JSON list of C-alpha atoms and ligand atoms in Angstrom, two decimals:
[
{"chain": "A", "resi": 113, "resn": "MET", "atom": "CA", "xyz": [119.78, 51.01, 2.92]},
{"chain": "A", "resi": 114, "resn": "LYS", "atom": "CA", "xyz": [121.94, 49.84, 0.06]},
{"chain": "A", "resi": 115, "resn": "SER", "atom": "CA", "xyz": [124.75, 52.22, 0.93]},
{"chain": "A", "resi": 116, "resn": "TYR", "atom": "CA", "xyz": [124.60, 51.01, 4.55]},
{"chain": "A", "resi": 117, "resn": "VAL", "atom": "CA", "xyz": [125.14, 47.42, 3.41]},
{"chain": "A", "resi": 118, "resn": "THR", "atom": "CA", "xyz": [128.02, 48.43, 1.14]},
{"chain": "A", "resi": 119, "resn": "ALA", "atom": "CA", "xyz": [129.66, 50.42, 3.88]},
{"chain": "A", "resi": 120, "resn": "THR", "atom": "CA", "xyz": [129.37, 47.51, 6.30]},
{"chain": "A", "resi": 121, "resn": "ALA", "atom": "CA", "xyz": [130.84, 45.11, 3.75]},
{"chain": "A", "resi": 122, "resn": "ALA", "atom": "CA", "xyz": [133.76, 47.46, 3.11]},
{"chain": "A", "resi": 123, "resn": "LEU", "atom": "CA", "xyz": [134.40, 47.80, 6.81]},
{"chain": "A", "resi": 124, "resn": "PHE", "atom": "CA", "xyz": [134.45, 44.06, 7.22]},
{"chain": "A", "resi": 125, "resn": "CYS", "atom": "CA", "xyz": [137.04, 43.70, 4.47]},
{"chain": "A", "resi": 126, "resn": "ILE", "atom": "CA", "xyz": [139.31, 46.21, 6.18]},
{"chain": "A", "resi": 127, "resn": "ALA", "atom": "CA", "xyz": [138.85, 44.62, 9.59]},
{"chain": "A", "resi": 128, "resn": "ALA", "atom": "CA", "xyz": [139.15, 40.97, 8.45]},
{"chain": "A", "resi": 129, "resn": "PRO", "atom": "CA", "xyz": [142.97, 40.63, 8.51]},
{"chain": "A", "resi": 130, "resn": "ALA", "atom": "CA", "xyz": [142.99, 41.59, 12.18]},
{"chain": "A", "resi": 131, "resn": "PHE", "atom": "CA", "xyz": [141.08, 38.39, 12.93]},
{"chain": "A", "resi": 132, "resn": "ALA", "atom": "CA", "xyz": [143.51, 36.15, 11.05]},
{"chain": "A", "resi": 133, "resn": "ALA", "atom": "CA", "xyz": [145.60, 33.77, 13.14]},
{"chain": "A", "resi": 134, "resn": "ASP", "atom": "CA", "xyz": [148.81, 35.32, 14.49]},
{"chain": "A", "resi": 135, "resn": "THR", "atom": "CA", "xyz": [151.24, 33.41, 12.41]},
{"chain": "A", "resi": 136, "resn": "ALA", "atom": "CA", "xyz": [149.27, 31.67, 9.63]},
{"chain": "A", "resi": 137, "resn": "SER", "atom": "CA", "xyz": [146.01, 32.29, 7.82]},
{"chain": "A", "resi": 138, "resn": "GLY", "atom": "CA", "xyz": [146.23, 29.52, 5.20]},
{"chain": "A", "resi": 139, "resn": "ASP", "atom": "CA", "xyz": [145.27, 25.86, 5.05]},
{"chain": "A", "resi": 140, "resn": "PRO", "atom": "CA", "xyz": [148.12, 23.54, 6.16]},
{"chain": "A", "resi": 141, "resn": "ALA", "atom": "CA", "xyz": [146.71, 20.49, 4.33]},
{"chain": "A", "resi": 142, "resn": "ALA", "atom": "CA", "xyz": [146.56, 22.37, 1.03]},
{"chain": "A", "resi": 143, "resn": "GLY", "atom": "CA", "xyz": [150.01, 23.73, 1.79]},
{"chain": "A", "resi": 144, "resn": "GLU", "atom": "CA", "xyz": [151.44, 20.26, 2.25]},
{"chain": "A", "resi": 145, "resn": "LYS", "atom": "CA", "xyz": [150.30, 19.42, -1.27]},
{"chain": "A", "resi": 146, "resn": "ALA", "atom": "CA", "xyz": [151.51, 22.72, -2.71]},
{"chain": "A", "resi": 147, "resn": "PHE", "atom": "CA", "xyz": [154.92, 22.14, -1.13]},
{"chain": "A", "resi": 148, "resn": "LYS", "atom": "CA", "xyz": [155.54, 19.78, -4.07]},
{"chain": "A", "resi": 149, "resn": "GLN", "atom": "CA", "xyz": [156.61, 22.90, -5.96]},
{"chain": "A", "resi": 150, "resn": "CYS", "atom": "CA", "xyz": [159.36, 23.51, -3.46]},
{"chain": "A", "resi": 151, "resn": "LYS", "atom": "CA", "xyz": [160.76, 20.13, -2.53]},
{"chain": "A", "resi": 152, "resn": "SER", "atom": "CA", "xyz": [163.01, 19.67, -5.53]},
{"chain": "A", "resi": 153, "resn": "CYS", "atom": "CA", "xyz": [165.13, 22.32, -3.80]},
{"chain": "A", "resi": 154, "resn": "HIS", "atom": "CA", "xyz": [164.02, 22.43, -0.15]},
{"chain": "A", "resi": 155, "resn": "MET", "atom": "CA", "xyz": [163.78, 19.78, 2.53]},
{"chain": "A", "resi": 156, "resn": "VAL", "atom": "CA", "xyz": [162.01, 20.11, 5.85]},
{"chain": "A", "resi": 157, "resn": "GLN", "atom": "CA", "xyz": [164.18, 18.37, 8.42]},
{"chain": "A", "resi": 158, "resn": "ASP", "atom": "CA", "xyz": [164.12, 18.80, 12.19]},
{"chain": "A", "resi": 159, "resn": "ALA", "atom": "CA", "xyz": [167.12, 19.43, 14.44]},
{"chain": "A", "resi": 160, "resn": "ASP", "atom": "CA", "xyz": [167.55, 15.69, 15.06]},
{"chain": "A", "resi": 161, "resn": "GLY", "atom": "CA", "xyz": [167.87, 15.09, 11.34]},
{"chain": "A", "resi": 162, "resn": "ASN", "atom": "CA", "xyz": [164.42, 13.54, 10.90]},
{"chain": "A", "resi": 163, "resn": "ALA", "atom": "CA", "xyz": [162.99, 14.33, 7.50]},
{"chain": "A", "resi": 164, "resn": "ILE", "atom": "CA", "xyz": [159.45, 15.73, 7.64]},
{"chain": "A", "resi": 165, "resn": "VAL", "atom": "CA", "xyz": [159.67, 16.25, 3.89]},
{"chain": "A", "resi": 166, "resn": "LYS", "atom": "CA", "xyz": [162.54, 14.71, 1.96]},
{"chain": "A", "resi": 167, "resn": "GLY", "atom": "CA", "xyz": [163.75, 17.28, -0.52]},
{"chain": "A", "resi": 168, "resn": "GLY", "atom": "CA", "xyz": [166.65, 18.72, -2.43]},
{"chain": "A", "resi": 169, "resn": "LYS", "atom": "CA", "xyz": [169.62, 20.68, -1.18]},
{"chain": "A", "resi": 170, "resn": "THR", "atom": "CA", "xyz": [169.63, 23.46, -3.75]},
{"chain": "A", "resi": 171, "resn": "GLY", "atom": "CA", "xyz": [167.89, 25.63, -1.14]},
{"chain": "A", "resi": 172, "resn": "PRO", "atom": "CA", "xyz": [168.02, 25.83, 2.67]},
{"chain": "A", "resi": 173, "resn": "ASN", "atom": "CA", "xyz": [166.11, 23.57, 5.05]},
{"chain": "A", "resi": 174, "resn": "LEU", "atom": "CA", "xyz": [162.72, 25.19, 5.67]},
{"chain": "A", "resi": 175, "resn": "PHE", "atom": "CA", "xyz": [162.14, 23.62, 9.09]},
{"chain": "A", "resi": 176, "resn": "GLY", "atom": "CA", "xyz": [161.56, 26.41, 11.61]},
{"chain": "A", "resi": 177, "resn": "VAL", "atom": "CA", "xyz": [161.38, 29.12, 8.96]},
{"chain": "A", "resi": 178, "resn": "VAL", "atom": "CA", "xyz": [158.60, 30.87, 10.90]},
{"chain": "A", "resi": 179, "resn": "GLY", "atom": "CA", "xyz": [160.21, 33.84, 12.63]},
{"chain": "A", "resi": 180, "resn": "ARG", "atom": "CA", "xyz": [163.71, 32.89, 11.47]},
{"chain": "A", "resi": 181, "resn": "THR", "atom": "CA", "xyz": [166.07, 35.66, 10.45]},
{"chain": "A", "resi": 182, "resn": "ALA", "atom": "CA", "xyz": [166.54, 35.45, 6.70]},
{"chain": "A", "resi": 183, "resn": "GLY", "atom": "CA", "xyz": [169.73, 33.80, 5.52]},
{"chain": "A", "resi": 184, "resn": "THR", "atom": "CA", "xyz": [170.75, 32.11, 8.79]},
{"chain": "A", "resi": 185, "resn": "GLU", "atom": "CA", "xyz": [170.43, 28.37, 8.11]},
{"chain": "A", "resi": 186, "resn": "ASP", "atom": "CA", "xyz": [173.51, 26.27, 7.43]},
{"chain": "A", "resi": 187, "resn": "PHE", "atom": "CA", "xyz": [173.47, 27.08, 3.71]},
{"chain": "A", "resi": 188, "resn": "LYS", "atom": "CA", "xyz": [175.46, 29.09, 1.18]},
{"chain": "A", "resi": 189, "resn": "TYR", "atom": "CA", "xyz": [173.07, 31.99, 0.65]},
{"chain": "A", "resi": 190, "resn": "SER", "atom": "CA", "xyz": [173.41, 34.83, -1.79]},
{"chain": "A", "resi": 191, "resn": "LYS", "atom": "CA", "xyz": [175.09, 37.82, -0.19]},
{"chain": "A", "resi": 192, "resn": "ASP", "atom": "CA", "xyz": [171.88, 39.75, -0.77]},
{"chain": "A", "resi": 193, "resn": "MET", "atom": "CA", "xyz": [169.84, 37.30, 1.32]},
{"chain": "A", "resi": 194, "resn": "VAL", "atom": "CA", "xyz": [172.40, 37.59, 4.12]},
{"chain": "A", "resi": 195, "resn": "ALA", "atom": "CA", "xyz": [172.21, 41.39, 3.81]},
{"chain": "A", "resi": 196, "resn": "ALA", "atom": "CA", "xyz": [168.42, 41.26, 4.06]},
{"chain": "A", "resi": 197, "resn": "GLY", "atom": "CA", "xyz": [168.69, 39.26, 7.29]},
{"chain": "A", "resi": 198, "resn": "GLU", "atom": "CA", "xyz": [171.32, 41.63, 8.68]},
{"chain": "A", "resi": 199, "resn": "GLY", "atom": "CA", "xyz": [168.95, 44.44, 7.84]},
{"chain": "A", "resi": 200, "resn": "GLY", "atom": "CA", "xyz": [166.36, 42.83, 10.09]},
{"chain": "A", "resi": 201, "resn": "LEU", "atom": "CA", "xyz": [164.31, 40.61, 7.78]},
{"chain": "A", "resi": 202, "resn": "ALA", "atom": "CA", "xyz": [162.76, 37.74, 9.76]},
{"chain": "A", "resi": 203, "resn": "TRP", "atom": "CA", "xyz": [160.21, 35.57, 7.98]},
{"chain": "A", "resi": 204, "resn": "ASP", "atom": "CA", "xyz": [156.57, 36.17, 8.73]},
{"chain": "A", "resi": 205, "resn": "GLU", "atom": "CA", "xyz": [153.58, 35.35, 6.59]},
{"chain": "A", "resi": 206, "resn": "ALA", "atom": "CA", "xyz": [153.59, 38.62, 4.66]},
{"chain": "A", "resi": 207, "resn": "SER", "atom": "CA", "xyz": [157.31, 38.62, 3.81]},
{"chain": "A", "resi": 208, "resn": "PHE", "atom": "CA", "xyz": [157.32, 34.90, 2.97]},
{"chain": "A", "resi": 209, "resn": "VAL", "atom": "CA", "xyz": [154.31, 35.16, 0.66]},
{"chain": "A", "resi": 210, "resn": "THR", "atom": "CA", "xyz": [155.79, 38.14, -1.18]},
{"chain": "A", "resi": 211, "resn": "TYR", "atom": "CA", "xyz": [159.28, 36.63, -1.37]},
{"chain": "A", "resi": 212, "resn": "VAL", "atom": "CA", "xyz": [158.29, 33.28, -2.84]},
{"chain": "A", "resi": 213, "resn": "GLN", "atom": "CA", "xyz": [156.32, 34.92, -5.64]},
{"chain": "A", "resi": 214, "resn": "ASP", "atom": "CA", "xyz": [159.37, 36.88, -6.81]},
{"chain": "A", "resi": 215, "resn": "PRO", "atom": "CA", "xyz": [162.51, 36.35, -4.70]},
{"chain": "A", "resi": 216, "resn": "THR", "atom": "CA", "xyz": [164.81, 38.74, -6.54]},
{"chain": "A", "resi": 217, "resn": "ALA", "atom": "CA", "xyz": [162.27, 41.58, -6.65]},
{"chain": "A", "resi": 218, "resn": "TYR", "atom": "CA", "xyz": [161.63, 41.12, -2.94]},
{"chain": "A", "resi": 219, "resn": "LEU", "atom": "CA", "xyz": [165.32, 41.21, -2.01]},
{"chain": "A", "resi": 220, "resn": "ARG", "atom": "CA", "xyz": [165.75, 44.39, -4.09]},
{"chain": "A", "resi": 221, "resn": "GLU", "atom": "CA", "xyz": [162.90, 45.97, -2.22]},
{"chain": "A", "resi": 222, "resn": "VAL", "atom": "CA", "xyz": [164.06, 45.07, 1.30]},
{"chain": "A", "resi": 223, "resn": "THR", "atom": "CA", "xyz": [167.77, 45.78, 0.75]},
{"chain": "A", "resi": 224, "resn": "GLY", "atom": "CA", "xyz": [167.20, 48.91, -1.33]},
{"chain": "A", "resi": 225, "resn": "ASN", "atom": "CA", "xyz": [169.82, 47.53, -3.73]},
{"chain": "A", "resi": 226, "resn": "ASP", "atom": "CA", "xyz": [168.45, 47.34, -7.26]},
{"chain": "A", "resi": 227, "resn": "LYS", "atom": "CA", "xyz": [171.23, 44.93, -8.26]},
{"chain": "A", "resi": 228, "resn": "ALA", "atom": "CA", "xyz": [170.37, 42.42, -5.52]},
{"chain": "A", "resi": 229, "resn": "ARG", "atom": "CA", "xyz": [169.65, 38.93, -6.81]},
{"chain": "A", "resi": 230, "resn": "SER", "atom": "CA", "xyz": [168.28, 35.92, -4.94]},
{"chain": "A", "resi": 231, "resn": "LYS", "atom": "CA", "xyz": [169.73, 32.50, -5.61]},
{"chain": "A", "resi": 232, "resn": "MET", "atom": "CA", "xyz": [166.18, 31.18, -5.62]},
{"chain": "A", "resi": 233, "resn": "THR", "atom": "CA", "xyz": [165.20, 31.14, -9.29]},
{"chain": "A", "resi": 234, "resn": "PHE", "atom": "CA", "xyz": [161.72, 29.73, -8.76]},
{"chain": "A", "resi": 235, "resn": "LYS", "atom": "CA", "xyz": [158.58, 31.86, -8.44]},
{"chain": "A", "resi": 236, "resn": "ALA", "atom": "CA", "xyz": [155.39, 30.54, -6.91]},
{"chain": "A", "resi": 237, "resn": "ARG", "atom": "CA", "xyz": [152.66, 31.45, -9.35]},
{"chain": "A", "resi": 238, "resn": "LYS", "atom": "CA", "xyz": [149.74, 31.55, -6.93]},
{"chain": "A", "resi": 239, "resn": "GLU", "atom": "CA", "xyz": [149.62, 33.69, -3.80]},
{"chain": "A", "resi": 240, "resn": "GLU", "atom": "CA", "xyz": [147.16, 31.18, -2.35]},
{"chain": "A", "resi": 241, "resn": "ASP", "atom": "CA", "xyz": [149.78, 28.41, -2.59]},
{"chain": "A", "resi": 242, "resn": "ALA", "atom": "CA", "xyz": [152.31, 30.57, -0.79]},
{"chain": "A", "resi": 243, "resn": "VAL", "atom": "CA", "xyz": [149.83, 31.36, 2.00]},
{"chain": "A", "resi": 244, "resn": "ASN", "atom": "CA", "xyz": [148.98, 27.67, 2.40]},
{"chain": "A", "resi": 245, "resn": "ILE", "atom": "CA", "xyz": [152.62, 26.55, 2.31]},
{"chain": "A", "resi": 246, "resn": "TRP", "atom": "CA", "xyz": [153.39, 29.03, 5.07]},
{"chain": "A", "resi": 247, "resn": "ALA", "atom": "CA", "xyz": [150.57, 27.54, 7.16]},
{"chain": "A", "resi": 248, "resn": "TYR", "atom": "CA", "xyz": [151.96, 24.06, 6.51]},
{"chain": "A", "resi": 249, "resn": "LEU", "atom": "CA", "xyz": [155.51, 25.03, 7.50]},
{"chain": "A", "resi": 250, "resn": "ALA", "atom": "CA", "xyz": [154.14, 26.71, 10.64]},
{"chain": "A", "resi": 251, "resn": "SER", "atom": "CA", "xyz": [152.21, 23.53, 11.50]},
{"chain": "A", "resi": 252, "resn": "VAL", "atom": "CA", "xyz": [155.28, 21.28, 11.29]},
{"chain": "A", "resi": 253, "resn": "GLY", "atom": "CA", "xyz": [157.69, 23.82, 12.80]},
{"chain": "A", "resi": 254, "resn": "PRO", "atom": "CA", "xyz": [159.32, 23.60, 16.25]},
{"chain": "A", "resi": 255, "resn": "GLU", "atom": "CA", "xyz": [156.71, 25.78, 17.99]},
{"chain": "A", "resi": 256, "resn": "SER", "atom": "CA", "xyz": [153.65, 23.80, 16.92]},
{"chain": "B", "resi": 495, "resn": "HEC", "atom": "C1", "xyz": [164.96, 25.86, -8.02]},
{"chain": "B", "resi": 495, "resn": "HEC", "atom": "C2", "xyz": [165.17, 25.64, -6.60]},
{"chain": "B", "resi": 495, "resn": "HEC", "atom": "C3", "xyz": [164.16, 26.25, -5.63]},
{"chain": "B", "resi": 495, "resn": "HEC", "atom": "C4", "xyz": [162.79, 26.06, -5.60]},
{"chain": "B", "resi": 495, "resn": "HEC", "atom": "C5", "xyz": [161.93, 25.23, -6.54]},
{"chain": "B", "resi": 495, "resn": "HEC", "atom": "C6", "xyz": [162.32, 26.79, -4.45]},
{"chain": "B", "resi": 495, "resn": "HEC", "atom": "N1", "xyz": [163.36, 27.42, -3.80]},
{"chain": "B", "resi": 495, "resn": "HEC", "atom": "FE1", "xyz": [163.25, 28.56, -2.09]},
{"chain": "B", "resi": 495, "resn": "HEC", "atom": "N2", "xyz": [165.27, 28.89, -2.18]},
{"chain": "B", "resi": 495, "resn": "HEC", "atom": "C7", "xyz": [166.12, 28.37, -3.14]},
{"chain": "B", "resi": 495, "resn": "HEC", "atom": "C8", "xyz": [167.45, 28.90, -2.92]},
{"chain": "B", "resi": 495, "resn": "HEC", "atom": "C9", "xyz": [168.69, 28.57, -3.76]},
{"chain": "B", "resi": 495, "resn": "HEC", "atom": "C10", "xyz": [167.36, 29.76, -1.80]},
{"chain": "B", "resi": 495, "resn": "HEC", "atom": "C11", "xyz": [168.46, 30.64, -1.20]},
{"chain": "B", "resi": 495, "resn": "HEC", "atom": "C12", "xyz": [168.27, 32.04, -1.78]},
{"chain": "B", "resi": 495, "resn": "HEC", "atom": "C13", "xyz": [169.39, 33.03, -1.62]},
{"chain": "B", "resi": 495, "resn": "HEC", "atom": "O1", "xyz": [170.39, 32.73, -0.94]},
{"chain": "B", "resi": 495, "resn": "HEC", "atom": "O2", "xyz": [169.29, 34.11, -2.23]},
{"chain": "B", "resi": 495, "resn": "HEC", "atom": "C14", "xyz": [165.96, 29.72, -1.34]},
{"chain": "B", "resi": 495, "resn": "HEC", "atom": "C15", "xyz": [165.49, 30.41, -0.25]},
{"chain": "B", "resi": 495, "resn": "HEC", "atom": "C16", "xyz": [164.20, 30.31, 0.23]},
{"chain": "B", "resi": 495, "resn": "HEC", "atom": "C17", "xyz": [163.72, 30.95, 1.44]},
{"chain": "B", "resi": 495, "resn": "HEC", "atom": "C18", "xyz": [164.56, 31.76, 2.43]},
{"chain": "B", "resi": 495, "resn": "HEC", "atom": "C19", "xyz": [164.93, 30.83, 3.56]},
{"chain": "B", "resi": 495, "resn": "HEC", "atom": "C20", "xyz": [165.92, 31.34, 4.57]},
{"chain": "B", "resi": 495, "resn": "HEC", "atom": "O3", "xyz": [166.55, 30.46, 5.20]},
{"chain": "B", "resi": 495, "resn": "HEC", "atom": "O4", "xyz": [166.09, 32.54, 4.76]},
{"chain": "B", "resi": 495, "resn": "HEC", "atom": "C21", "xyz": [162.41, 30.64, 1.55]},
{"chain": "B", "resi": 495, "resn": "HEC", "atom": "C22", "xyz": [161.47, 31.09, 2.65]},
{"chain": "B", "resi": 495, "resn": "HEC", "atom": "C23", "xyz": [162.05, 29.80, 0.42]},
{"chain": "B", "resi": 495, "resn": "HEC", "atom": "N3", "xyz": [163.17, 29.63, -0.37]},
{"chain": "B", "resi": 495, "resn": "HEC", "atom": "C24", "xyz": [160.81, 29.27, 0.19]},
{"chain": "B", "resi": 495, "resn": "HEC", "atom": "C25", "xyz": [160.47, 28.50, -0.93]},
{"chain": "B", "resi": 495, "resn": "HEC", "atom": "C26", "xyz": [159.14, 27.96, -1.18]},
{"chain": "B", "resi": 495, "resn": "HEC", "atom": "C27", "xyz": [157.97, 28.13, -0.25]},
{"chain": "B", "resi": 495, "resn": "HEC", "atom": "C28", "xyz": [159.18, 27.30, -2.37]},
{"chain": "B", "resi": 495, "resn": "HEC", "atom": "C29", "xyz": [158.02, 26.62, -3.11]},
{"chain": "B", "resi": 495, "resn": "HEC", "atom": "C30", "xyz": [156.89, 27.47, -3.42]},
{"chain": "B", "resi": 495, "resn": "HEC", "atom": "C31", "xyz": [160.55, 27.40, -2.87]},
{"chain": "B", "resi": 495, "resn": "HEC", "atom": "N4", "xyz": [161.29, 28.13, -1.96]},
{"chain": "B", "resi": 495, "resn": "HEC", "atom": "C32", "xyz": [161.00, 26.83, -4.05]},
{"chain": "B", "resi": 495, "resn": "HEC", "atom": "C33", "xyz": [165.78, 27.49, -4.15]},
{"chain": "B", "resi": 495, "resn": "HEC", "atom": "C34", "xyz": [164.51, 27.11, -4.50]}
]
């Protein structure tokens, strides 16, 4: 009986991600708070110029980042970020969560260039924060 329970639990763990929401599995309210880590460099501002979150200009506007091809906002990106976008990188939850925890390592991985370097020098320390921030940005994005 015990092995039956274990096997069922293991199966559930494997199957669980398939039930997650299409674009976001995190908690938008927690993400709004966690976005404090990002706003010194990033604003969230809609196409009409209304600030959803007032923030810095060191990084690109994160409004509409869900599904956006990497490196395509009106911003002076690193050439490696532009290369990643040209190579087909469009932000989804998985790529976003991995990127924000180590931007340079992620760009090296997706471009296959071990000298690639992201201009984003910050690393989110907690995966949970990244997941929640993604959910927050999805909730305030143009498609919500
Ligand atoms: C110290 C400033 C700084 C902080 C803090 C920062 N970023 Fe960035 N971010 C940047 C810069 C600069 C870039 C452009 C990177 C490049 O061109 O290589 C960037 C790029 C990005 C991109 C790619 C966007 C695009 O248009 O392709 C995402 C996504 C992102 N940051 C998310 C975050 C999140 C989420 C946080 C908070 C957890 C955060 N950043 C915190 C500076 C920062």
